mmCIF file of C-alpha atoms and ligand atoms in Angstrom:
data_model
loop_
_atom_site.group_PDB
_atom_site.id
_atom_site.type_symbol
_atom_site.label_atom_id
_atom_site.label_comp_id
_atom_site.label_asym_id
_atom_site.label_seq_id
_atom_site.Cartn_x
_atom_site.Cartn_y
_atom_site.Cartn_z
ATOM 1 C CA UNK A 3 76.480 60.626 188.113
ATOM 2 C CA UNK A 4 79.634 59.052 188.225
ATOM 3 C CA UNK A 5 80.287 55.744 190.623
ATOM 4 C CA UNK A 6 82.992 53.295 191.624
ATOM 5 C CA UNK A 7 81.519 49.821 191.161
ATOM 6 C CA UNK A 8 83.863 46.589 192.003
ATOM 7 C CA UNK A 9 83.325 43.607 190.287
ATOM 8 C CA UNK A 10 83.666 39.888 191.586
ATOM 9 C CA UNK A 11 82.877 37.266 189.583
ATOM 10 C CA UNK A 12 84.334 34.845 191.269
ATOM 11 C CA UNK A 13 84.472 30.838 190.262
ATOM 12 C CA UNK A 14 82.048 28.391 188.142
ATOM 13 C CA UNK A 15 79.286 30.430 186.924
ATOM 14 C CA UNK A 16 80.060 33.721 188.240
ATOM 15 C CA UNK A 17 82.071 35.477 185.393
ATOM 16 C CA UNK A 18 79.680 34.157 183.080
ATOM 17 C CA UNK A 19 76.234 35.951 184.745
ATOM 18 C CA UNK A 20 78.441 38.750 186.126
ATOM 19 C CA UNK A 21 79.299 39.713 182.478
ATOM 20 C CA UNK A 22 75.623 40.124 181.801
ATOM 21 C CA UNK A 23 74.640 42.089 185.456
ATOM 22 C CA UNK A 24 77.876 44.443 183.835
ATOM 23 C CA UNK A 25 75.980 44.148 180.453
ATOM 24 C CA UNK A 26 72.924 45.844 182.003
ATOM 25 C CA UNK A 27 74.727 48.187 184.200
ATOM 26 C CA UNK A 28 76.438 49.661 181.334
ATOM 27 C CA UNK A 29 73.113 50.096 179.406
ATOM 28 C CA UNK A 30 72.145 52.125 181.715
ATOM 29 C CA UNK A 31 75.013 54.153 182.019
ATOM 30 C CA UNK A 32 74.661 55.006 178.227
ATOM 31 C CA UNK A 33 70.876 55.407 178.290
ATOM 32 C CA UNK A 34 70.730 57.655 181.324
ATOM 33 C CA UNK A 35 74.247 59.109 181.495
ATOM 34 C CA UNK A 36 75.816 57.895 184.044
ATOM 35 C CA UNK A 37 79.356 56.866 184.280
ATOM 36 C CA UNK A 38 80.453 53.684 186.045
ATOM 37 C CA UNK A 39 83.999 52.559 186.741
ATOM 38 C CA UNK A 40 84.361 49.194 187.252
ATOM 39 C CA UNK A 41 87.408 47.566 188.589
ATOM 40 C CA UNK A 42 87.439 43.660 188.411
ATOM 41 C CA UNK A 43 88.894 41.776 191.786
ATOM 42 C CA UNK A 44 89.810 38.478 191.947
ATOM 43 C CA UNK A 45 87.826 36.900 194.693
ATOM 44 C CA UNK A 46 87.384 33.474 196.222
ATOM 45 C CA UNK A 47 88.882 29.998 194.936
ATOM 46 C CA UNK A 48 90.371 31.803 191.808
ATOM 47 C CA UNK A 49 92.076 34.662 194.441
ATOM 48 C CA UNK A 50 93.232 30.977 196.330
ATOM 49 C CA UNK A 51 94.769 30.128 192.877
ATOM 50 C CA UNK A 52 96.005 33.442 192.499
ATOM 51 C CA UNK A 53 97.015 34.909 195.472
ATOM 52 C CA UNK A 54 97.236 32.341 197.746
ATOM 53 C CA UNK A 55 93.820 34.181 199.957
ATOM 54 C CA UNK A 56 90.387 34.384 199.083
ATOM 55 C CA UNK A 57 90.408 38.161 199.887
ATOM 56 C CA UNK A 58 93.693 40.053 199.188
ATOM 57 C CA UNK A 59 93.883 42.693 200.682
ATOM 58 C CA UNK A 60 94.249 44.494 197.156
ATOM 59 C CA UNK A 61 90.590 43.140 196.407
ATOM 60 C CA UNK A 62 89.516 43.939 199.794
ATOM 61 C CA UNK A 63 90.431 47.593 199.514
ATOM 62 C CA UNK A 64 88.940 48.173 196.182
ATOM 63 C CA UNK A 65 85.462 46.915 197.885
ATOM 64 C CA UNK A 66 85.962 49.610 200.020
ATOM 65 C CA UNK A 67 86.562 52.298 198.425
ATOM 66 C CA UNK A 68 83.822 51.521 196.119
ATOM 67 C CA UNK A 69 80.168 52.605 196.281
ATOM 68 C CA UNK A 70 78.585 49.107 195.610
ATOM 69 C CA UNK A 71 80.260 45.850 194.787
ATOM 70 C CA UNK A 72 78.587 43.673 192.329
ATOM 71 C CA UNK A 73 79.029 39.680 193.186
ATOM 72 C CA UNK A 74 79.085 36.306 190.846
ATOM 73 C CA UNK A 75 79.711 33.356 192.953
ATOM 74 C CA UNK A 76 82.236 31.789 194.709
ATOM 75 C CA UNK A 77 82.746 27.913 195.490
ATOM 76 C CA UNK A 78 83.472 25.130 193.942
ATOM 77 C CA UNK A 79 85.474 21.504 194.464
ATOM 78 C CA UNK A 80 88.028 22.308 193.431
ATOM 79 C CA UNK A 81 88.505 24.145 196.787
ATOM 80 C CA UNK A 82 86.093 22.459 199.355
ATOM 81 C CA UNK A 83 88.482 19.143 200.455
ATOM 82 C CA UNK A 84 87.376 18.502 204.126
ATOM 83 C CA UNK A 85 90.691 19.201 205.172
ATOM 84 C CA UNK A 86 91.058 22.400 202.945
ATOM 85 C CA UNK A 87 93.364 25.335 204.771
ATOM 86 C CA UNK A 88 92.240 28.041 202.531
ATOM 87 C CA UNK A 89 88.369 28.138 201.405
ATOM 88 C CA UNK A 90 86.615 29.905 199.378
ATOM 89 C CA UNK A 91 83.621 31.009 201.912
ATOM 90 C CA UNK A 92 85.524 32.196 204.368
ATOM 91 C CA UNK A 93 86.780 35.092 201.868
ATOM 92 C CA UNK A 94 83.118 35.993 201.472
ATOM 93 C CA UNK A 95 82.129 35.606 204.845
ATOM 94 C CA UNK A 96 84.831 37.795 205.590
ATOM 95 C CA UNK A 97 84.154 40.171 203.017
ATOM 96 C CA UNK A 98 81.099 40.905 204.097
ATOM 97 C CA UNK A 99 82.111 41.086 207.768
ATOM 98 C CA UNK A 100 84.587 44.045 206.607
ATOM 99 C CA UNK A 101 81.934 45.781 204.832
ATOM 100 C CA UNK A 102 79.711 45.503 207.799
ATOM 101 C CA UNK A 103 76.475 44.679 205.793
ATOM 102 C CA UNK A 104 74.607 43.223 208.441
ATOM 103 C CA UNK A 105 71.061 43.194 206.782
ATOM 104 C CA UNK A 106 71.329 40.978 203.664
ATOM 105 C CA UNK A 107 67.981 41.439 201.578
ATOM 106 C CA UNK A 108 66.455 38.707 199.509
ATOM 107 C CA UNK A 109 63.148 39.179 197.415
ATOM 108 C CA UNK A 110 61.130 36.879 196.083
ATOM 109 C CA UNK A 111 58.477 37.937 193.593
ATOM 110 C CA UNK A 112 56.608 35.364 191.243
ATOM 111 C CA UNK A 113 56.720 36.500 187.583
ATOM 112 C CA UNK A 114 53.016 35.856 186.320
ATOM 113 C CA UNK A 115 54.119 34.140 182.720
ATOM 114 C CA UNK A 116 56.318 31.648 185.245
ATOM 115 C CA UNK A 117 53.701 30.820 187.783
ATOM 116 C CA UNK A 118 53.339 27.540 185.965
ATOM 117 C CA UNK A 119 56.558 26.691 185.613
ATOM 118 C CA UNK A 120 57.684 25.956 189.072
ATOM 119 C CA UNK A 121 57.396 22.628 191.047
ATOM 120 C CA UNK A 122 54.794 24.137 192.880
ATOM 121 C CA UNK A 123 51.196 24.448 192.155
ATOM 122 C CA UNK A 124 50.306 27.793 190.223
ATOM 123 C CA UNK A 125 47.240 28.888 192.291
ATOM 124 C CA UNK A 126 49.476 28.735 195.661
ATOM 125 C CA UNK A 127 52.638 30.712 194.130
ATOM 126 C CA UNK A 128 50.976 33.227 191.909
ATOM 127 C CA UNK A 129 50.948 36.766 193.460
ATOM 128 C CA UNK A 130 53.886 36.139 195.792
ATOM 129 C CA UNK A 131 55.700 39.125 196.941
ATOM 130 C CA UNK A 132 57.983 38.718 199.936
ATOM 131 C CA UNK A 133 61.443 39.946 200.852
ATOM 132 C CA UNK A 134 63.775 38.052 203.159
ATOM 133 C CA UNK A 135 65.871 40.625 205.932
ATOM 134 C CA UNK A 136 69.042 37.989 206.912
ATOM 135 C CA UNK A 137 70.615 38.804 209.225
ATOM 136 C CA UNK A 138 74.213 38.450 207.435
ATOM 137 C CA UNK A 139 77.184 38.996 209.973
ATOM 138 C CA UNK A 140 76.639 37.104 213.308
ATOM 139 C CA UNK A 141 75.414 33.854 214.762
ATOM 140 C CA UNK A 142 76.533 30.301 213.763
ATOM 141 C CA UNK A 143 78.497 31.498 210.715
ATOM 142 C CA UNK A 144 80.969 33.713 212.360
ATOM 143 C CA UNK A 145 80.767 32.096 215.891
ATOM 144 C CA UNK A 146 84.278 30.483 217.446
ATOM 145 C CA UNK A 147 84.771 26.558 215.716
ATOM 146 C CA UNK A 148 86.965 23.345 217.549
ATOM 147 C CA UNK A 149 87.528 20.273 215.643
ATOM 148 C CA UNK A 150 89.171 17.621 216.738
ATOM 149 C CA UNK A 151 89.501 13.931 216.054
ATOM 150 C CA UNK A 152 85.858 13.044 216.753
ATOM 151 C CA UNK A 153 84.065 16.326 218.078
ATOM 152 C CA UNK A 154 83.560 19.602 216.452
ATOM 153 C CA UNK A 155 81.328 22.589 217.575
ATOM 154 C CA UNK A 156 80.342 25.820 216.103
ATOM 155 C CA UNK A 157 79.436 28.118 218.924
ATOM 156 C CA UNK A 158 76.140 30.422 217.631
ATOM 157 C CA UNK A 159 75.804 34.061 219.653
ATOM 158 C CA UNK A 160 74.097 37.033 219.125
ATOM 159 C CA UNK A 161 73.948 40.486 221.084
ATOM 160 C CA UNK A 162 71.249 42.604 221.247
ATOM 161 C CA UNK A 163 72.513 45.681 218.863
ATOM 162 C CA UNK A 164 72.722 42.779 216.384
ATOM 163 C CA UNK A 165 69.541 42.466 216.619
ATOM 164 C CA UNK A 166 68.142 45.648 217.090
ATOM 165 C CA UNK A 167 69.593 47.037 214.154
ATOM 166 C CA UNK A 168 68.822 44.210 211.464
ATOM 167 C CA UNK A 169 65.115 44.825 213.016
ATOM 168 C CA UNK A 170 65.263 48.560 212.185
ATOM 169 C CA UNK A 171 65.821 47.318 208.227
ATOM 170 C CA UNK A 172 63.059 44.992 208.300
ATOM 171 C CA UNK A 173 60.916 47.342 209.945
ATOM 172 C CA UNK A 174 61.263 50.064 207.543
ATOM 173 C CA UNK A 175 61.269 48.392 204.508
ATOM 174 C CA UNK A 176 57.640 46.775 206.100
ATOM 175 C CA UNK A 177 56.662 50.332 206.800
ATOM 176 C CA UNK A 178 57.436 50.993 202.918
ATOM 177 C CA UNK A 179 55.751 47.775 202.281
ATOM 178 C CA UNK A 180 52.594 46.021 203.295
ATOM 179 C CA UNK A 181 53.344 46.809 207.177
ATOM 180 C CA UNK A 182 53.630 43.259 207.931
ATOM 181 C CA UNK A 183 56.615 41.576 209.239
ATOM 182 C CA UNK A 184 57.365 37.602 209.993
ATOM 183 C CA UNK A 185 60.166 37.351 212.515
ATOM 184 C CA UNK A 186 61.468 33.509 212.012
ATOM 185 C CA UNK A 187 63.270 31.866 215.101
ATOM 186 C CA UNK A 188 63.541 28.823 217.281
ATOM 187 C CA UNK A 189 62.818 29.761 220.305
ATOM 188 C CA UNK A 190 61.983 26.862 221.702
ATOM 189 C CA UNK A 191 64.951 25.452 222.062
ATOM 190 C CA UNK A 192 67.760 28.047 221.506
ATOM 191 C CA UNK A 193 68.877 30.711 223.932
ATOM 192 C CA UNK A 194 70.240 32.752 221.018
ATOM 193 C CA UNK A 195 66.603 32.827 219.306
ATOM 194 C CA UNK A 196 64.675 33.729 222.927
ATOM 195 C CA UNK A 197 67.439 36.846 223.042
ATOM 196 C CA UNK A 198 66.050 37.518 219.008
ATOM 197 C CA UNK A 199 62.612 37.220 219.273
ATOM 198 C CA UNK A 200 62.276 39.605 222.820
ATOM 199 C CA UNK A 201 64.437 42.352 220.823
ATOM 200 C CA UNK A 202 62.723 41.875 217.696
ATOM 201 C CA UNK A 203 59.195 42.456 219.602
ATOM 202 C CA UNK A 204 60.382 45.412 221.723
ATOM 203 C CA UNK A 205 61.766 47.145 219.054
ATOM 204 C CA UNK A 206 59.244 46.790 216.554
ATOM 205 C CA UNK A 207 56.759 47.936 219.451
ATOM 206 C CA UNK A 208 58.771 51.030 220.730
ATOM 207 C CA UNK A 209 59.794 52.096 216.648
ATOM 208 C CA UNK A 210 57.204 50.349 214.194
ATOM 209 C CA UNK A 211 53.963 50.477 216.063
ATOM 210 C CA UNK A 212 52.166 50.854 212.449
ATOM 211 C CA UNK A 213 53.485 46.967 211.468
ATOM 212 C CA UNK A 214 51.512 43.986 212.659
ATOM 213 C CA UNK A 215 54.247 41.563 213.764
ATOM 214 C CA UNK A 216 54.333 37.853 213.714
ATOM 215 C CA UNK A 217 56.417 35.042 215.111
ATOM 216 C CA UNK A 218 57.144 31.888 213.747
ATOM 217 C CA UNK A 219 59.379 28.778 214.407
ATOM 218 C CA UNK A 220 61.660 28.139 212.036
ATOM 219 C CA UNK A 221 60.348 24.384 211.331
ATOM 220 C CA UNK A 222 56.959 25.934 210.885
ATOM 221 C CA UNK A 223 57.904 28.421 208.422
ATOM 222 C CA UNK A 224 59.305 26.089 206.228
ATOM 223 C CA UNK A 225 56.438 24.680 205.460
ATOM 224 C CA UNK A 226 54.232 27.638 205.633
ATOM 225 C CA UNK A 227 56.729 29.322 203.084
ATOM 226 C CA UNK A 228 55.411 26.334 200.471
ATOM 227 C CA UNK A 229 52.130 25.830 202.218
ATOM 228 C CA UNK A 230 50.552 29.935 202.035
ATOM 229 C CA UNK A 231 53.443 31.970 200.795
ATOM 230 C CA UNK A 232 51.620 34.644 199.433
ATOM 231 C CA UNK A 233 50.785 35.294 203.198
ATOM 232 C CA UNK A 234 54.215 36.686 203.603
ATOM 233 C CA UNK A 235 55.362 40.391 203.085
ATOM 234 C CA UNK A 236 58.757 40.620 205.398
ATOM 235 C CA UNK A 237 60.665 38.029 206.760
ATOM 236 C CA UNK A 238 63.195 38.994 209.414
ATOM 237 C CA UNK A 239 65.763 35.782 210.864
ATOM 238 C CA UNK A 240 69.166 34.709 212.088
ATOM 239 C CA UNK A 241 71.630 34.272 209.709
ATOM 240 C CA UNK A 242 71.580 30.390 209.241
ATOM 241 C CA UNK A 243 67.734 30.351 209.159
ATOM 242 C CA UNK A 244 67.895 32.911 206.286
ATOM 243 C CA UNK A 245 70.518 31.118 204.633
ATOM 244 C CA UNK A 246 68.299 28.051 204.327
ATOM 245 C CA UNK A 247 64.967 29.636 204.048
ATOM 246 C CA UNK A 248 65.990 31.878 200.957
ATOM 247 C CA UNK A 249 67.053 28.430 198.866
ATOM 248 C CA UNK A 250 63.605 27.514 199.672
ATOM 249 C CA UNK A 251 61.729 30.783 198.649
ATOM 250 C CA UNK A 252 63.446 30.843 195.850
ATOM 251 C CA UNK A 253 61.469 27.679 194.415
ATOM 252 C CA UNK A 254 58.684 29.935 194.438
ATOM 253 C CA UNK A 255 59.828 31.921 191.601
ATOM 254 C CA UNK A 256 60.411 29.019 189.747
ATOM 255 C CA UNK A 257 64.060 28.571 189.756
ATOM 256 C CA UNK A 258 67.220 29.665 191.615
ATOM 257 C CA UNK A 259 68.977 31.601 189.326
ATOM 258 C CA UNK A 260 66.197 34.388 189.613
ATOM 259 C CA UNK A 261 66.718 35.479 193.025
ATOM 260 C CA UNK A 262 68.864 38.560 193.687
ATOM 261 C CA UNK A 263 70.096 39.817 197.118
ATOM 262 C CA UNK A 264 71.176 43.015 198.279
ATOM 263 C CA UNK A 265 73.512 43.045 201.524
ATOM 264 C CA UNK A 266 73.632 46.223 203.183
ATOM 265 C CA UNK A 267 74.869 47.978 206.687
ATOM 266 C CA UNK A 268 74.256 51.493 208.087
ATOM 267 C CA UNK A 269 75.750 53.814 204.968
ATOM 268 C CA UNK A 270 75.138 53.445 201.303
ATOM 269 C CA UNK A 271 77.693 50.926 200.110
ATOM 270 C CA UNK A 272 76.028 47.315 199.536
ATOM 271 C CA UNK A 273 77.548 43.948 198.096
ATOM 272 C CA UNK A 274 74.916 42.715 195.586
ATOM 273 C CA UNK A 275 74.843 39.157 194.439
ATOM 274 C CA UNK A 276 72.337 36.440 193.140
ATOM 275 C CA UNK A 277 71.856 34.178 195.760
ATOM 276 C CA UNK A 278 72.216 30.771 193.279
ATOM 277 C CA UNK A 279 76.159 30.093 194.080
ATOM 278 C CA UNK A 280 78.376 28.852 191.861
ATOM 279 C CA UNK A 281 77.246 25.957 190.181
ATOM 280 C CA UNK A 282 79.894 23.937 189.193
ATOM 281 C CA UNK A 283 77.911 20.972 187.586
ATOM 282 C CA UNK A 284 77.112 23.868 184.753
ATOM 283 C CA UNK A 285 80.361 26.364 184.637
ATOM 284 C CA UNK A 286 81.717 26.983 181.469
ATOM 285 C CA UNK A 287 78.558 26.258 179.195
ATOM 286 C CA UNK A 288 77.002 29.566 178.750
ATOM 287 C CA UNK A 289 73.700 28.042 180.160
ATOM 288 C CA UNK A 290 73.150 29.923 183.882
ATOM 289 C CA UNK A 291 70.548 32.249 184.312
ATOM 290 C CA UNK A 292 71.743 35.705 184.670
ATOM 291 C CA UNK A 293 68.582 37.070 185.956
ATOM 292 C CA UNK A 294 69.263 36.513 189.521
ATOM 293 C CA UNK A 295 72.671 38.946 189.215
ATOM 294 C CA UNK A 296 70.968 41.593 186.456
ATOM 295 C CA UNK A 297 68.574 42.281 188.797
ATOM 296 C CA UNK A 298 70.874 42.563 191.637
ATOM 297 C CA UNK A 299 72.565 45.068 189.494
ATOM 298 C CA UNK A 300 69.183 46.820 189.856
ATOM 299 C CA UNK A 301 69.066 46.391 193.740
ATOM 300 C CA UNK A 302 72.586 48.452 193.226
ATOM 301 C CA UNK A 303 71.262 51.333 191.457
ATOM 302 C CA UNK A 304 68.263 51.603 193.983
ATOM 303 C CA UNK A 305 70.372 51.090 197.024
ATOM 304 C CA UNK A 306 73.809 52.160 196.471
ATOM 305 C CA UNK A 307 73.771 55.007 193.991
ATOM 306 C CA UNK A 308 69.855 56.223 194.704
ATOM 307 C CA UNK A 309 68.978 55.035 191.325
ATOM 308 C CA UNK A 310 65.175 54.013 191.469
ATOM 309 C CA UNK A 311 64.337 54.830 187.490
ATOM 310 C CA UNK A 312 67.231 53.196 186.643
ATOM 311 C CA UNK A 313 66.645 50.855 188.896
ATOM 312 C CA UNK A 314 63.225 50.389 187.811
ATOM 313 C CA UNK A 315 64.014 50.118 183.354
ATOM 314 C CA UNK A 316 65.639 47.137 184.631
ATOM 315 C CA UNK A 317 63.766 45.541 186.499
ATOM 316 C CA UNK A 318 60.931 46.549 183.707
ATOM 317 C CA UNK A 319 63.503 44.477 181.227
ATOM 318 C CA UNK A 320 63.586 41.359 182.683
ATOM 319 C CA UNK A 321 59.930 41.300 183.261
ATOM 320 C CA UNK A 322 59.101 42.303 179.261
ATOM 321 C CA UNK A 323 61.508 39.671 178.451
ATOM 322 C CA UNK A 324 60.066 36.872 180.849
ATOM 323 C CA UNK A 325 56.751 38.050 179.728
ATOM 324 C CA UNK A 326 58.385 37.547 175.758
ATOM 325 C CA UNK A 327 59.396 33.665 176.413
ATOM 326 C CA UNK A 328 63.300 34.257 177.680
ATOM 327 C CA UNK A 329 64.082 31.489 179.021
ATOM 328 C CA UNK A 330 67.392 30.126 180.140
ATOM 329 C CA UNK A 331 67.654 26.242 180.558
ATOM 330 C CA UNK A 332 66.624 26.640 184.057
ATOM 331 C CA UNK A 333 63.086 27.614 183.324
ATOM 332 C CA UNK A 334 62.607 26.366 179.852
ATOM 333 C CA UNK A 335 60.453 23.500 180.556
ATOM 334 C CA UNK A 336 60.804 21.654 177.790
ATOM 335 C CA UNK A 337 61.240 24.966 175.164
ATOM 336 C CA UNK A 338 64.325 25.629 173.217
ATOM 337 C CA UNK A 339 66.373 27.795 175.908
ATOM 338 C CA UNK A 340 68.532 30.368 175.276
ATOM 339 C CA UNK A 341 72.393 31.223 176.286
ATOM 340 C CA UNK A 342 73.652 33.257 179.122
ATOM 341 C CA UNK A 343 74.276 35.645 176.770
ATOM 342 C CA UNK A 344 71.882 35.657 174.472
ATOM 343 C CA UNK A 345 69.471 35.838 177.642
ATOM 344 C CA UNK A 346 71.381 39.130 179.132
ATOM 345 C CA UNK A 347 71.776 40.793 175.975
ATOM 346 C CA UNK A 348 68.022 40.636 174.929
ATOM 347 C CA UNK A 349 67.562 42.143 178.711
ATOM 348 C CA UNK A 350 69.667 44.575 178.058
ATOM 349 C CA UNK A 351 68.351 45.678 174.387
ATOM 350 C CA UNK A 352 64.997 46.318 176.504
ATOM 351 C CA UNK A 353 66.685 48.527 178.742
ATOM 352 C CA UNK A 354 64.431 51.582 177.914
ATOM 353 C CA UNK A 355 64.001 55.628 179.589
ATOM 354 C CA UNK A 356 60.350 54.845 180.051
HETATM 355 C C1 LIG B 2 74.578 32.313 200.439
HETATM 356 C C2 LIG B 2 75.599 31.220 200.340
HETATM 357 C C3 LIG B 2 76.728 31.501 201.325
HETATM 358 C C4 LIG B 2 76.116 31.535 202.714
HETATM 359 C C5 LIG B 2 77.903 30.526 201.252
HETATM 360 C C6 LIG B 2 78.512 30.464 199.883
HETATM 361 C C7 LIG B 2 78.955 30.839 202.289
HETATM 362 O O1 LIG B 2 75.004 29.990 200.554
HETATM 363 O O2 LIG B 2 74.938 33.490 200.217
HETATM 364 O O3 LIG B 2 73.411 32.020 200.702
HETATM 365 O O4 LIG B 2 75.927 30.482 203.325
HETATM 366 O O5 LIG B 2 75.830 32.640 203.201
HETATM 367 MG MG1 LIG B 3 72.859 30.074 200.699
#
């Protein structure tokens, strides 16, 4: 097949584990023969430096017309003075507001061979296999802001088709899953989170009555996420609470720079990125982990261009080379770790048909 694939890698360590998501993508293009165009975009603080906007609109339009953007990082301080005009985030929060991927997807799956290597105990992490739904385009994020002298407010809304349809992801993927779905609020206290969790329980009800549903309070979760995570199959929450909760998750895997996301609306264009940011404090070494964005490139093939095989060898890559002793500084433990590179060209050298 042949597909239009934009590529943003963004600032710090972006370009540098973008390269090897591109690395992997174009393995399988040769291997299975499949022809992918890539068109690079500047994109956050380097589009600021650029371009004067952290979205041109040239950028903006090649996102989409493509089938499935692939995402570095964006960020850094370079950009983030208090009093900043132009930022960074905003490019990406509008970026995916234009795209209208509402349902931002965020697994988290222990590797066995790492199960010991994470600040957790091994006997609570092992066997984990969840999958954040986060809700990506409403709430706090995109909600009106004042600031002035000494007060500031972000106002945090949600309406009911917001809702409903970020539900309708979570419930199918549960349906394709374990039929069991967490839906994380704070309903307690917010108005917003009473509004999510009587949509979220009619229409699971009324659509998924195969899924056992659960409710949780956001404070709660967070420590049942650490406490009995491999309770967990699909998460469903607002877009802040999935914002913080997927940093956390990802601790069960044993490092950050593992965790891809897929963020995806009603047709089959997605924006894939790892979910680690862009790490100043190690930009420009050559030491990030590149799993997190190799196997986003993977969530691409599966959700964008209907790629599951594809999808699959390399997926199957990254676990033969975990399984092998790869390991990038961020999982090395003490061992001698390997480059960026080096890690995403061994991943890509066990690319394989079957
Ligand atoms: C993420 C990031 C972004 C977010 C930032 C960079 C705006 O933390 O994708 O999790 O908060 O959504
Ligand atoms: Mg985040």
């Amino acid at each position: 097949m042949m597909a239009n694939i934009t590529v943003l890698g963004g600032d710090g360590i972006g370009p540098e584990v973008t390269r090897e998501g591109v690395r992997a993508l174009q393995e399988v293009g040769r291997l299975f023969g499949h022809e992918f165009v890539l068109t690079e975009c500047d994109f956050g603080g380097i589009a600021i430096d650029n371009h004067n906007d952290p979205l041109p609109a040239t950028t903006l339009a090649s996102c989409l017309a493509a089938d499935a953007i692939l995402l570095g990082a964006i960020g850094g301080p370079k950009w983030s003075a208090p009093d900043a005009k132009l930022r960074p985030e905003t490019g990406l929060l509008r970026l995916r507001r234009e795209l209208g991927v509402y349902a931002n997807l965020r697994p988290v799956a222990v590797h066995p061979a790492l199960a010991d290597s994470t600040t957790l105990k091994a006997e609570v992490v092992r066997g984990v296999d969840l999958v954040f739904v986060r809700e990506l385009t409403g709430g706090i994020y995109f909600g009106a802001k004042t600031r002035d002298a000494d007060s500031a407010s972000d106002l945090c809304s949600y309406s009911a088709a917001e809702v409903e349809r970020v539900t309708r992801v979570a419930g199918r993927l549960a349906q394709a899953r374990r039929r069991k779905l967490t839906s994380i609020d704070k309903s307690n206290v917010l108005e917003t989170s009473r509004l999510w969790r009587e949509v979220v329980t009619r229409v699971m009800k009324s659509e998924f009555p195969d899924v056992a549903v659960e409710h949780i309070l956001v404070d709660a979760a967070a420590m049942h996420l650490i406490r009995r995570p491999t309770d967990f199959d699909v998460i469903v929450t607002e877009n802040m609470f999935g914002d913080i909760l997927t940093d956390e998750a990802s601790m069960l895997a044993g490092s950050l720079g593992l965790s891809p996301s897929a963020s995806l609306g009603d047709g089959k264009r997605g924006l894939y990125e790892p979910i680690h940011g862009s790490a100043p404090d190690i930009a420009g070494k050559g030491i990030a982990n590149p799993v997190g964005t190799i196997l986003s490139a993977a969530l691409l093939l599966r959700h964008s261009l209907g790629l599951a095989v594809e999808a699959a060898a390399i997926e199957r890559a990254v676990a033969t080379a975990l399984d092998r002793g790869l390991r990038t500084a961020d999982i090395a433990a003490g061992g001698r770790p390997v480059s960026t590179a080096e890690a995403g060209a061994a991943i890509a050298a066990l690319i394989t048909k079957v």
